[in-house]
Amino acid sequence: MMVFDYLRNLGNQEHPQVLLITVFVAILCLCLIIGHLLEENRWVNESITAILTGCIAGTVILFLSKGKSSHILTFNEELFFIYLLPPIIFNAGFQVKKKQFFQNFLTIMFFGVFGVFISAVVITAGSWWLFPKLGFVGLTAREYLAIGTIFSSTDTVCTLQVLHQDETPLLYSLVFGEGVVNDATSVVLFNAIQKLDVSRVDGKIVLHVIGDFFYLFLTSTALGVIAGLVAAYILKTLYFGRHSSIREISLMILIAYLSYMLAELLQLSGILTVFFCGILMSHYAWHDVTDSSRITTRHVFATMSFIAETFIFLYVGMDALDIEKWKMTKLSFGTLMAIYSTLIFLILLGRAAFVFPLSALSNYLNRKAERTEVITFKHQIIIWWAGLMRGAVSIALAFKQFTYSGVTWDPVSATMITNTIIVVLFSTLVFGFITKPLINYLIPHHETIKIRHGESAVPKDDLNVPLLSFEESTATNIGRAKDSLSLLIERPISTIHSYWRKFDDSYMRPIFGGPVTNQSQC
């Protein structure tokens, strides 16, 4: 009865914080149990389960609190960005299949970076033009720009649970890679917009923002790479495992988190930093620890990421029933529905505006690469659909823009918070439910294309030839450089990948760790 007494008096601030957290953790456990029972149902994934559980829990809390509140925790964007987001992004980098990711790196960058810019422009321009016509006014120029980035951030969980990495490796790597880079790009662009002086926007200011964006992108990436290499070198040199595997695991976790916090301290992108730190750690540091630590790290990182994601979606489901925000909007039901529909339409349009053109561009650039599989029109539809779901990053950015520590008393800001929550709910539930039948219809199981592992556009003999050799004549080296340059022009992606493999085997792995083989997997 103690819990129910607390819920009936939810507005009373005298109750201890520990009870509040205890109730939420109990609901989180219930969510995990329900997710386990629905594990065999591929129509319902973890995101949908958490949101539905949150909605049910919110309804119960709303009833017990007599309409005062539907949630027991107040969303704090700092809590999200400091504690919940790092394990999610780090695990994504740590678990990524690096060979497929870097073989399709150019295409992933097209979708994840330039795609966000295109989508943000479409959503910003569309909302700027349509919202006043619908009777929704009061947003500033910076808030319209923020809306573009908020609703350009994707959540690809639904699609990835249906796709099979072994059957469609190209499609899986594109969807997964783009999803992670997209989130990082959205946050970097959002932070760049916060520094923008919208009172005097001109061509120079826009170029300055773009320059700042790429500066943040590159420096954040470099910091993540350095952190990953430092962790690998320390683990390889000192060999912590001879005394305790706990120290190995702790060091990997702390260095990864340190890289994220250092990036935030330097006003860089912690997401990009910790993502590439995860990639470098899994590529080098993971081979420098004991066998027991290898198994443990994968499970620990995945567990931390899973709990953080479930926590976020559970809160979203509970916050969807926040009566105070709904009362504060002061707009009619018809106007609200028009705004929601407009946002969904702009998301569909903004996504299509870059997926299909950039897919065609990627196929054109790879036309001489002899890649087994191109991005077909069916694949493009799946990639387009995969990015329609909105998730945790959209919620966090919306709260960061329109609330202060999760609370707002402004009707316009309250409307945008409810808009974001409804869009996340609708896109996750409706688009998520349709994902499996859509993919099964477009790519039936018997038609899935299995790419032959280890196949490369570059002849195998070329992989064993060094770029330069001090034991050979200058003429031989110059001739080899000319051949390499022509090969790079004709088949850029596969050639760069093969050169990286040779460089990695010759110089990086002996210093930082990992098996040294001529056919090493990236």
CSV table of N, CA and C in Angstrom, one decimal, residues 346-490:
chain,number,residue,atom,x,y,z
A,346,LEU,N,6.0,15.7,-43.6
A,346,LEU,CA,7.3,16.3,-43.9
A,346,LEU,C,8.4,15.3,-43.6
A,347,ILE,N,8.2,14.4,-42.6
A,347,ILE,CA,9.2,13.4,-42.4
A,347,ILE,C,9.3,12.4,-43.6
A,348,LEU,N,8.1,12.0,-44.1
A,348,LEU,CA,8.1,11.2,-45.3
A,348,LEU,C,8.8,11.8,-46.4
A,349,LEU,N,8.5,13.1,-46.7
A,349,LEU,CA,9.0,13.8,-47.8
A,349,LEU,C,10.5,14.1,-47.7
A,350,GLY,N,10.9,14.5,-46.5
A,350,GLY,CA,12.3,14.8,-46.2
A,350,GLY,C,13.2,13.6,-46.4
A,351,ARG,N,12.7,12.4,-45.9
A,351,ARG,CA,13.4,11.2,-46.0
A,351,ARG,C,13.6,10.8,-47.5
A,352,ALA,N,12.5,10.9,-48.3
A,352,ALA,CA,12.5,10.5,-49.7
A,352,ALA,C,13.4,11.5,-50.5
A,353,ALA,N,13.5,12.7,-50.0
A,353,ALA,CA,14.3,13.7,-50.8
A,353,ALA,C,15.8,13.4,-50.9
A,354,PHE,N,16.3,12.5,-50.0
A,354,PHE,CA,17.7,12.2,-50.1
A,354,PHE,C,18.0,10.7,-50.3
A,355,VAL,N,17.1,9.8,-49.8
A,355,VAL,CA,17.4,8.4,-50.0
A,355,VAL,C,17.5,8.0,-51.4
A,356,PHE,N,16.5,8.4,-52.2
A,356,PHE,CA,16.5,7.9,-53.6
A,356,PHE,C,17.6,8.6,-54.5
A,357,PRO,N,17.8,9.9,-54.4
A,357,PRO,CA,18.9,10.6,-55.2
A,357,PRO,C,20.2,10.1,-54.7
A,358,LEU,N,20.5,10.0,-53.4
A,358,LEU,CA,21.8,9.6,-52.9
A,358,LEU,C,22.1,8.1,-53.2
A,359,SER,N,21.0,7.3,-53.2
A,359,SER,CA,21.2,5.9,-53.6
A,359,SER,C,21.7,5.8,-55.1
A,360,ALA,N,21.0,6.6,-55.9
A,360,ALA,CA,21.4,6.6,-57.4
A,360,ALA,C,22.9,7.1,-57.5
A,361,LEU,N,23.2,8.1,-56.7
A,361,LEU,CA,24.6,8.6,-56.7
A,361,LEU,C,25.6,7.6,-56.3
A,362,SER,N,25.3,6.9,-55.2
A,362,SER,CA,26.1,5.8,-54.7
A,362,SER,C,26.3,4.7,-55.8
A,363,ASN,N,25.2,4.3,-56.4
A,363,ASN,CA,25.3,3.3,-57.4
A,363,ASN,C,26.2,3.8,-58.6
A,364,TYR,N,26.1,5.0,-58.9
A,364,TYR,CA,26.9,5.6,-60.0
A,364,TYR,C,28.4,5.6,-59.7
A,365,LEU,N,28.7,6.0,-58.4
A,365,LEU,CA,30.1,6.0,-58.0
A,365,LEU,C,30.7,4.6,-57.9
A,366,ASN,N,29.9,3.7,-57.7
A,366,ASN,CA,30.4,2.3,-57.5
A,366,ASN,C,30.2,1.4,-58.8
A,367,ARG,N,29.9,2.1,-59.9
A,367,ARG,CA,29.6,1.3,-61.1
A,367,ARG,C,30.8,0.5,-61.6
A,368,LYS,N,32.0,0.9,-61.3
A,368,LYS,CA,33.2,0.2,-61.7
A,368,LYS,C,33.8,-0.6,-60.6
A,369,ALA,N,33.2,-0.6,-59.4
A,369,ALA,CA,33.8,-1.3,-58.3
A,369,ALA,C,33.5,-2.8,-58.3
A,370,GLU,N,32.7,-3.3,-59.3
A,370,GLU,CA,32.4,-4.7,-59.4
A,370,GLU,C,31.7,-5.2,-58.1
A,371,ARG,N,30.9,-4.4,-57.5
A,371,ARG,CA,30.3,-4.8,-56.2
A,371,ARG,C,29.2,-5.8,-56.6
A,372,THR,N,29.1,-6.9,-55.9
A,372,THR,CA,28.1,-7.9,-56.2
A,372,THR,C,26.7,-7.4,-56.2
A,373,GLU,N,26.4,-6.5,-55.2
A,373,GLU,CA,25.0,-6.1,-55.1
A,373,GLU,C,25.0,-4.6,-55.1
A,374,VAL,N,24.1,-4.0,-55.9
A,374,VAL,CA,23.8,-2.6,-55.9
A,374,VAL,C,22.6,-2.3,-55.0
A,375,ILE,N,22.4,-1.0,-54.8
A,375,ILE,CA,21.2,-0.6,-54.0
A,375,ILE,C,20.0,-0.6,-55.0
A,376,THR,N,19.3,-1.6,-55.0
A,376,THR,CA,18.1,-1.7,-55.9
A,376,THR,C,17.0,-0.8,-55.4
A,377,PHE,N,16.0,-0.7,-56.2
A,377,PHE,CA,14.8,0.2,-55.9
A,377,PHE,C,14.1,-0.4,-54.7
A,378,LYS,N,14.0,-1.7,-54.5
A,378,LYS,CA,13.4,-2.3,-53.4
A,378,LYS,C,14.2,-2.0,-52.1
A,379,HIS,N,15.6,-2.1,-52.3
A,379,HIS,CA,16.4,-1.7,-51.1
A,379,HIS,C,16.2,-0.3,-50.7
A,380,GLN,N,16.1,0.6,-51.7
A,380,GLN,CA,15.9,2.0,-51.4
A,380,GLN,C,14.6,2.2,-50.6
A,381,ILE,N,13.6,1.5,-51.0
A,381,ILE,CA,12.3,1.7,-50.3
A,381,ILE,C,12.5,1.2,-48.8
A,382,ILE,N,13.2,0.1,-48.6
A,382,ILE,CA,13.4,-0.3,-47.2
A,382,ILE,C,14.3,0.7,-46.4
A,383,ILE,N,15.3,1.2,-47.1
A,383,ILE,CA,16.2,2.2,-46.4
A,383,ILE,C,15.3,3.5,-46.1
A,384,TRP,N,14.5,3.9,-47.0
A,384,TRP,CA,13.6,5.0,-46.8
A,384,TRP,C,12.6,4.7,-45.6
A,385,TRP,N,12.0,3.6,-45.6
A,385,TRP,CA,11.1,3.2,-44.5
A,385,TRP,C,11.8,3.1,-43.2
A,386,ALA,N,13.1,2.6,-43.2
A,386,ALA,CA,13.8,2.3,-42.0
A,386,ALA,C,14.0,3.6,-41.2
A,387,GLY,N,14.1,4.7,-41.9
A,387,GLY,CA,14.4,6.0,-41.2
A,387,GLY,C,13.2,6.8,-40.9
A,388,LEU,N,12.0,6.3,-41.0
A,388,LEU,CA,10.8,7.0,-40.7
A,388,LEU,C,10.5,7.0,-39.2
A,389,MET,N,10.9,6.0,-38.5
A,389,MET,CA,10.7,5.9,-37.1
A,389,MET,C,11.5,7.0,-36.3
A,390,ARG,N,10.9,7.6,-35.4
A,390,ARG,CA,11.6,8.6,-34.6
A,390,ARG,C,11.7,8.0,-33.1
A,391,GLY,N,12.9,8.3,-32.4
A,391,GLY,CA,13.1,7.7,-31.2
A,391,GLY,C,13.7,8.6,-30.1
A,392,ALA,N,14.7,8.0,-29.4
A,392,ALA,CA,15.2,8.6,-28.2
A,392,ALA,C,15.8,10.0,-28.4
A,393,VAL,N,16.6,10.1,-29.5
A,393,VAL,CA,17.4,11.3,-29.7
A,393,VAL,C,16.4,12.5,-30.0
A,394,SER,N,15.3,12.2,-30.8
A,394,SER,CA,14.3,13.2,-31.1
A,394,SER,C,13.7,13.7,-29.8
A,395,ILE,N,13.3,12.8,-28.9
A,395,ILE,CA,12.7,13.2,-27.6
A,395,ILE,C,13.7,14.0,-26.8
A,396,ALA,N,15.0,13.6,-26.8
A,396,ALA,CA,15.9,14.4,-26.0
A,396,ALA,C,16.2,15.8,-26.5
A,397,LEU,N,16.3,15.9,-27.8
A,397,LEU,CA,16.5,17.2,-28.4
A,397,LEU,C,15.3,18.1,-28.3
A,398,ALA,N,14.1,17.5,-28.4
A,398,ALA,CA,12.9,18.3,-28.2
A,398,ALA,C,12.8,18.8,-26.7
A,399,PHE,N,13.1,18.0,-25.8
A,399,PHE,CA,13.1,18.5,-24.4
A,399,PHE,C,14.2,19.5,-24.1
A,400,LYS,N,15.3,19.3,-24.8
A,400,LYS,CA,16.4,20.3,-24.6
A,400,LYS,C,16.1,21.6,-25.2
A,401,GLN,N,15.3,21.6,-26.3
A,401,GLN,CA,14.9,22.9,-27.0
A,401,GLN,C,13.7,23.6,-26.3
A,402,PHE,N,12.8,22.8,-25.9
A,402,PHE,CA,11.5,23.4,-25.5
A,402,PHE,C,11.1,23.3,-24.0
A,403,THR,N,12.0,22.7,-23.2
A,403,THR,CA,11.8,22.7,-21.8
A,403,THR,C,13.0,23.1,-21.0
A,404,TYR,N,12.8,23.3,-19.7
A,404,TYR,CA,13.9,23.5,-18.8
A,404,TYR,C,13.8,22.4,-17.7
A,405,SER,N,14.8,21.5,-17.7
A,405,SER,CA,14.8,20.3,-16.8
A,405,SER,C,13.4,19.6,-16.9
A,406,GLY,N,12.9,19.4,-18.1
A,406,GLY,CA,11.7,18.6,-18.4
A,406,GLY,C,10.4,19.4,-18.1
A,407,VAL,N,10.5,20.6,-17.7
A,407,VAL,CA,9.3,21.4,-17.4
A,407,VAL,C,9.1,22.6,-18.3
A,408,THR,N,7.9,22.9,-18.7
A,408,THR,CA,7.7,24.1,-19.5
A,408,THR,C,6.3,24.7,-19.1
A,409,TRP,N,6.2,26.0,-19.1
A,409,TRP,CA,5.0,26.7,-18.9
A,409,TRP,C,4.5,27.5,-20.1
A,410,ASP,N,5.2,27.3,-21.2
A,410,ASP,CA,4.9,28.1,-22.4
A,410,ASP,C,4.0,27.2,-23.3
A,411,PRO,N,2.8,27.7,-23.7
A,411,PRO,CA,1.9,26.9,-24.5
A,411,PRO,C,2.5,26.4,-25.8
A,412,VAL,N,3.3,27.3,-26.5
A,412,VAL,CA,3.9,26.9,-27.8
A,412,VAL,C,5.0,25.7,-27.5
A,413,SER,N,5.8,25.9,-26.5
A,413,SER,CA,6.7,24.8,-26.2
A,413,SER,C,6.1,23.5,-25.8
A,414,ALA,N,5.0,23.6,-25.0
A,414,ALA,CA,4.2,22.4,-24.6
A,414,ALA,C,3.6,21.7,-25.8
A,415,THR,N,3.2,22.5,-26.8
A,415,THR,CA,2.6,22.0,-28.0
A,415,THR,C,3.7,21.2,-28.8
A,416,MET,N,4.9,21.7,-28.8
A,416,MET,CA,6.0,21.0,-29.6
A,416,MET,C,6.4,19.8,-28.8
A,417,ILE,N,6.4,19.8,-27.5
A,417,ILE,CA,6.7,18.6,-26.8
A,417,ILE,C,5.7,17.5,-27.1
A,418,THR,N,4.4,17.8,-27.0
A,418,THR,CA,3.4,16.8,-27.3
A,418,THR,C,3.4,16.4,-28.8
A,419,ASN,N,3.8,17.3,-29.7
A,419,ASN,CA,3.9,17.0,-31.1
A,419,ASN,C,5.0,15.9,-31.2
A,420,THR,N,6.2,16.1,-30.6
A,420,THR,CA,7.3,15.2,-30.7
A,420,THR,C,6.9,13.8,-30.1
A,421,ILE,N,6.2,13.8,-29.0
A,421,ILE,CA,5.9,12.5,-28.3
A,421,ILE,C,4.9,11.8,-29.2
A,422,ILE,N,3.9,12.5,-29.8
A,422,ILE,CA,2.9,11.8,-30.6
A,422,ILE,C,3.6,11.3,-31.9
A,423,VAL,N,4.5,12.1,-32.5
A,423,VAL,CA,5.2,11.6,-33.7
A,423,VAL,C,6.0,10.4,-33.4
A,424,VAL,N,6.7,10.4,-32.2
A,424,VAL,CA,7.5,9.2,-31.9
A,424,VAL,C,6.6,8.0,-31.6
A,425,LEU,N,5.5,8.2,-30.9
A,425,LEU,CA,4.5,7.1,-30.7
A,425,LEU,C,3.9,6.5,-32.0
A,426,PHE,N,3.5,7.5,-32.9
A,426,PHE,CA,2.8,7.1,-34.1
A,426,PHE,C,3.8,6.3,-35.0
A,427,SER,N,5.0,6.9,-35.2
A,427,SER,CA,6.0,6.4,-36.1
A,427,SER,C,6.5,5.0,-35.6
A,428,THR,N,6.7,4.9,-34.3
A,428,THR,CA,7.2,3.6,-33.8
A,428,THR,C,6.1,2.5,-33.8
A,429,LEU,N,4.9,2.9,-33.4
A,429,LEU,CA,3.8,1.8,-33.4
A,429,LEU,C,3.3,1.5,-34.8
A,430,VAL,N,2.9,2.5,-35.6
A,430,VAL,CA,2.3,2.3,-36.9
A,430,VAL,C,3.4,1.8,-37.9
A,431,PHE,N,4.4,2.6,-38.1
A,431,PHE,CA,5.4,2.3,-39.0
A,431,PHE,C,6.2,1.0,-38.6
A,432,GLY,N,6.3,0.9,-37.3
A,432,GLY,CA,7.0,-0.3,-36.8
A,432,GLY,C,6.2,-1.6,-37.0
A,433,PHE,N,4.9,-1.6,-36.9
A,433,PHE,CA,4.1,-2.7,-37.1
A,433,PHE,C,4.1,-3.1,-38.6
A,434,ILE,N,4.2,-2.2,-39.5
A,434,ILE,CA,4.2,-2.4,-40.9
A,434,ILE,C,5.5,-2.9,-41.4
A,435,THR,N,6.6,-2.7,-40.7
A,435,THR,CA,8.0,-3.0,-41.1
A,435,THR,C,8.1,-4.4,-41.6
A,436,LYS,N,7.7,-5.4,-40.8
A,436,LYS,CA,8.0,-6.8,-41.2
A,436,LYS,C,7.2,-7.2,-42.4
A,437,PRO,N,5.9,-7.0,-42.5
A,437,PRO,CA,5.2,-7.4,-43.8
A,437,PRO,C,5.8,-6.6,-45.0
A,438,LEU,N,6.2,-5.4,-44.8
A,438,LEU,CA,6.8,-4.6,-46.0
A,438,LEU,C,8.1,-5.3,-46.5
A,439,ILE,N,9.0,-5.6,-45.5
A,439,ILE,CA,10.2,-6.2,-45.9
A,439,ILE,C,10.0,-7.6,-46.5
A,440,ASN,N,9.1,-8.4,-45.9
A,440,ASN,CA,8.9,-9.7,-46.4
A,440,ASN,C,8.2,-9.7,-47.8
A,441,TYR,N,7.5,-8.6,-48.1
A,441,TYR,CA,6.9,-8.5,-49.4
A,441,TYR,C,7.9,-8.1,-50.4
A,442,LEU,N,8.8,-7.1,-50.1
A,442,LEU,CA,9.8,-6.6,-51.0
A,442,LEU,C,10.9,-7.6,-51.2
A,443,ILE,N,11.4,-8.2,-50.1
A,443,ILE,CA,12.5,-9.2,-50.2
A,443,ILE,C,12.1,-10.5,-49.5
A,444,PRO,N,11.4,-11.4,-50.2
A,444,PRO,CA,11.0,-12.7,-49.7
A,444,PRO,C,12.3,-13.4,-49.3
A,445,HIS,N,12.1,-14.3,-48.3
A,445,HIS,CA,13.2,-15.1,-47.8
A,445,HIS,C,14.0,-15.8,-48.9
A,446,HIS,N,13.3,-16.4,-49.8
A,446,HIS,CA,13.9,-17.2,-50.8
A,446,HIS,C,14.6,-16.4,-51.9
A,447,GLU,N,14.4,-15.1,-51.8
A,447,GLU,CA,15.1,-14.2,-52.8
A,447,GLU,C,16.2,-13.4,-52.2
A,448,THR,N,16.5,-13.6,-50.9
A,448,THR,CA,17.5,-12.8,-50.3
A,448,THR,C,18.8,-13.1,-50.9
A,449,ILE,N,19.6,-12.1,-51.1
A,449,ILE,CA,20.9,-12.2,-51.8
A,449,ILE,C,22.0,-12.4,-50.7
A,450,LYS,N,22.7,-13.5,-50.9
A,450,LYS,CA,23.8,-13.7,-49.9
A,450,LYS,C,25.1,-13.4,-50.6
A,451,ILE,N,25.8,-12.3,-50.1
A,451,ILE,CA,27.0,-11.9,-50.6
A,451,ILE,C,28.1,-12.8,-50.2
A,452,ARG,N,29.0,-13.2,-51.1
A,452,ARG,CA,30.1,-14.1,-50.8
A,452,ARG,C,31.1,-13.4,-49.9
A,453,HIS,N,31.3,-13.9,-48.7
A,453,HIS,CA,32.3,-13.3,-47.8
A,453,HIS,C,33.7,-13.4,-48.3
A,454,GLY,N,34.4,-12.3,-48.1
A,454,GLY,CA,35.8,-12.3,-48.5
A,454,GLY,C,36.0,-11.9,-50.0
A,455,GLU,N,35.0,-11.7,-50.7
A,455,GLU,CA,35.1,-11.4,-52.1
A,455,GLU,C,35.5,-9.9,-52.3
A,456,SER,N,36.4,-9.6,-53.1
A,456,SER,CA,36.8,-8.2,-53.2
A,456,SER,C,37.0,-7.8,-54.6
A,457,ALA,N,36.7,-6.6,-54.9
A,457,ALA,CA,36.9,-6.1,-56.3
A,457,ALA,C,38.3,-6.0,-56.7
A,458,VAL,N,39.2,-6.0,-55.8
A,458,VAL,CA,40.7,-6.0,-56.1
A,458,VAL,C,41.2,-7.4,-56.1
A,459,PRO,N,42.0,-7.8,-57.1
A,459,PRO,CA,42.6,-9.1,-57.2
A,459,PRO,C,43.3,-9.4,-55.9
A,460,LYS,N,43.2,-10.7,-55.5
A,460,LYS,CA,43.7,-11.1,-54.2
A,460,LYS,C,45.2,-10.9,-54.1
A,461,ASP,N,45.9,-11.1,-55.3
A,461,ASP,CA,47.4,-10.9,-55.3
A,461,ASP,C,47.7,-9.5,-54.9
A,462,ASP,N,46.9,-8.5,-55.2
A,462,ASP,CA,47.2,-7.1,-54.9
A,462,ASP,C,47.2,-6.9,-53.4
A,463,LEU,N,46.4,-7.7,-52.7
A,463,LEU,CA,46.3,-7.5,-51.2
A,463,LEU,C,47.6,-7.7,-50.5
A,464,ASN,N,48.5,-8.6,-51.1
A,464,ASN,CA,49.7,-9.0,-50.5
A,464,ASN,C,50.9,-8.1,-50.9
A,465,VAL,N,50.7,-7.1,-51.8
A,465,VAL,CA,51.8,-6.3,-52.3
A,465,VAL,C,51.8,-5.0,-51.5
A,466,PRO,N,53.0,-4.7,-50.9
A,466,PRO,CA,53.1,-3.4,-50.1
A,466,PRO,C,52.9,-2.2,-51.0
A,467,LEU,N,52.5,-1.1,-50.4
A,467,LEU,CA,52.4,0.1,-51.2
A,467,LEU,C,53.7,0.6,-51.6
A,468,LEU,N,54.7,0.6,-50.8
A,468,LEU,CA,56.1,1.0,-51.1
A,468,LEU,C,57.0,0.0,-50.5
A,469,SER,N,58.2,-0.2,-51.1
A,469,SER,CA,59.2,-1.1,-50.5
A,469,SER,C,60.5,-0.4,-50.6
A,470,PHE,N,61.3,-0.4,-49.5
A,470,PHE,CA,62.6,0.2,-49.5
A,470,PHE,C,63.6,-0.8,-50.1
A,471,GLU,N,63.2,-2.0,-50.4
A,471,GLU,CA,64.1,-3.0,-51.0
A,471,GLU,C,64.1,-3.0,-52.5
A,472,GLU,N,63.2,-2.3,-53.1
A,472,GLU,CA,63.0,-2.2,-54.5
A,472,GLU,C,63.5,-0.9,-55.0
A,473,SER,N,63.6,-0.8,-56.3
A,473,SER,CA,64.1,0.4,-57.0
A,473,SER,C,63.0,1.5,-57.0
A,474,THR,N,63.5,2.7,-57.2
A,474,THR,CA,62.5,3.9,-57.3
A,474,THR,C,61.6,3.7,-58.4
A,475,ALA,N,62.1,3.2,-59.6
A,475,ALA,CA,61.2,3.0,-60.8
A,475,ALA,C,60.1,2.1,-60.5
A,476,THR,N,60.4,1.0,-59.7
A,476,THR,CA,59.4,0.0,-59.4
A,476,THR,C,58.3,0.6,-58.5
A,477,ASN,N,58.8,1.4,-57.5
A,477,ASN,CA,57.8,2.0,-56.6
A,477,ASN,C,56.9,3.0,-57.3
A,478,ILE,N,57.5,3.8,-58.3
A,478,ILE,CA,56.8,4.8,-59.0
A,478,ILE,C,55.7,4.1,-59.9
A,479,GLY,N,56.2,3.0,-60.5
A,479,GLY,CA,55.2,2.2,-61.4
A,479,GLY,C,54.1,1.7,-60.6
A,480,ARG,N,54.4,1.2,-59.4
A,480,ARG,CA,53.3,0.6,-58.5
A,480,ARG,C,52.4,1.7,-58.1
A,481,ALA,N,52.9,2.9,-57.8
A,481,ALA,CA,52.1,4.0,-57.3
A,481,ALA,C,51.2,4.5,-58.5
A,482,LYS,N,51.6,4.5,-59.7
A,482,LYS,CA,50.8,4.8,-60.8
A,482,LYS,C,49.6,3.8,-61.0
A,483,ASP,N,50.0,2.5,-60.9
A,483,ASP,CA,48.9,1.5,-61.0
A,483,ASP,C,47.9,1.6,-59.8
A,484,SER,N,48.4,1.9,-58.6
A,484,SER,CA,47.5,2.1,-57.5
A,484,SER,C,46.6,3.3,-57.7
A,485,LEU,N,47.1,4.4,-58.2
A,485,LEU,CA,46.3,5.6,-58.5
A,485,LEU,C,45.2,5.3,-59.5
A,486,SER,N,45.5,4.6,-60.6
A,486,SER,CA,44.5,4.3,-61.6
A,486,SER,C,43.5,3.4,-61.0
A,487,LEU,N,43.9,2.4,-60.2
A,487,LEU,CA,42.9,1.5,-59.5
A,487,LEU,C,42.0,2.3,-58.6
A,488,LEU,N,42.6,3.3,-57.8
A,488,LEU,CA,41.8,4.1,-56.9
A,488,LEU,C,40.8,4.9,-57.6
A,489,ILE,N,41.1,5.4,-58.8
A,489,ILE,CA,40.1,6.2,-59.6
A,489,ILE,C,39.0,5.3,-60.1
A,490,GLU,N,39.3,4.1,-60.6
A,490,GLU,CA,38.3,3.3,-61.2
A,490,GLU,C,37.5,2.6,-60.1
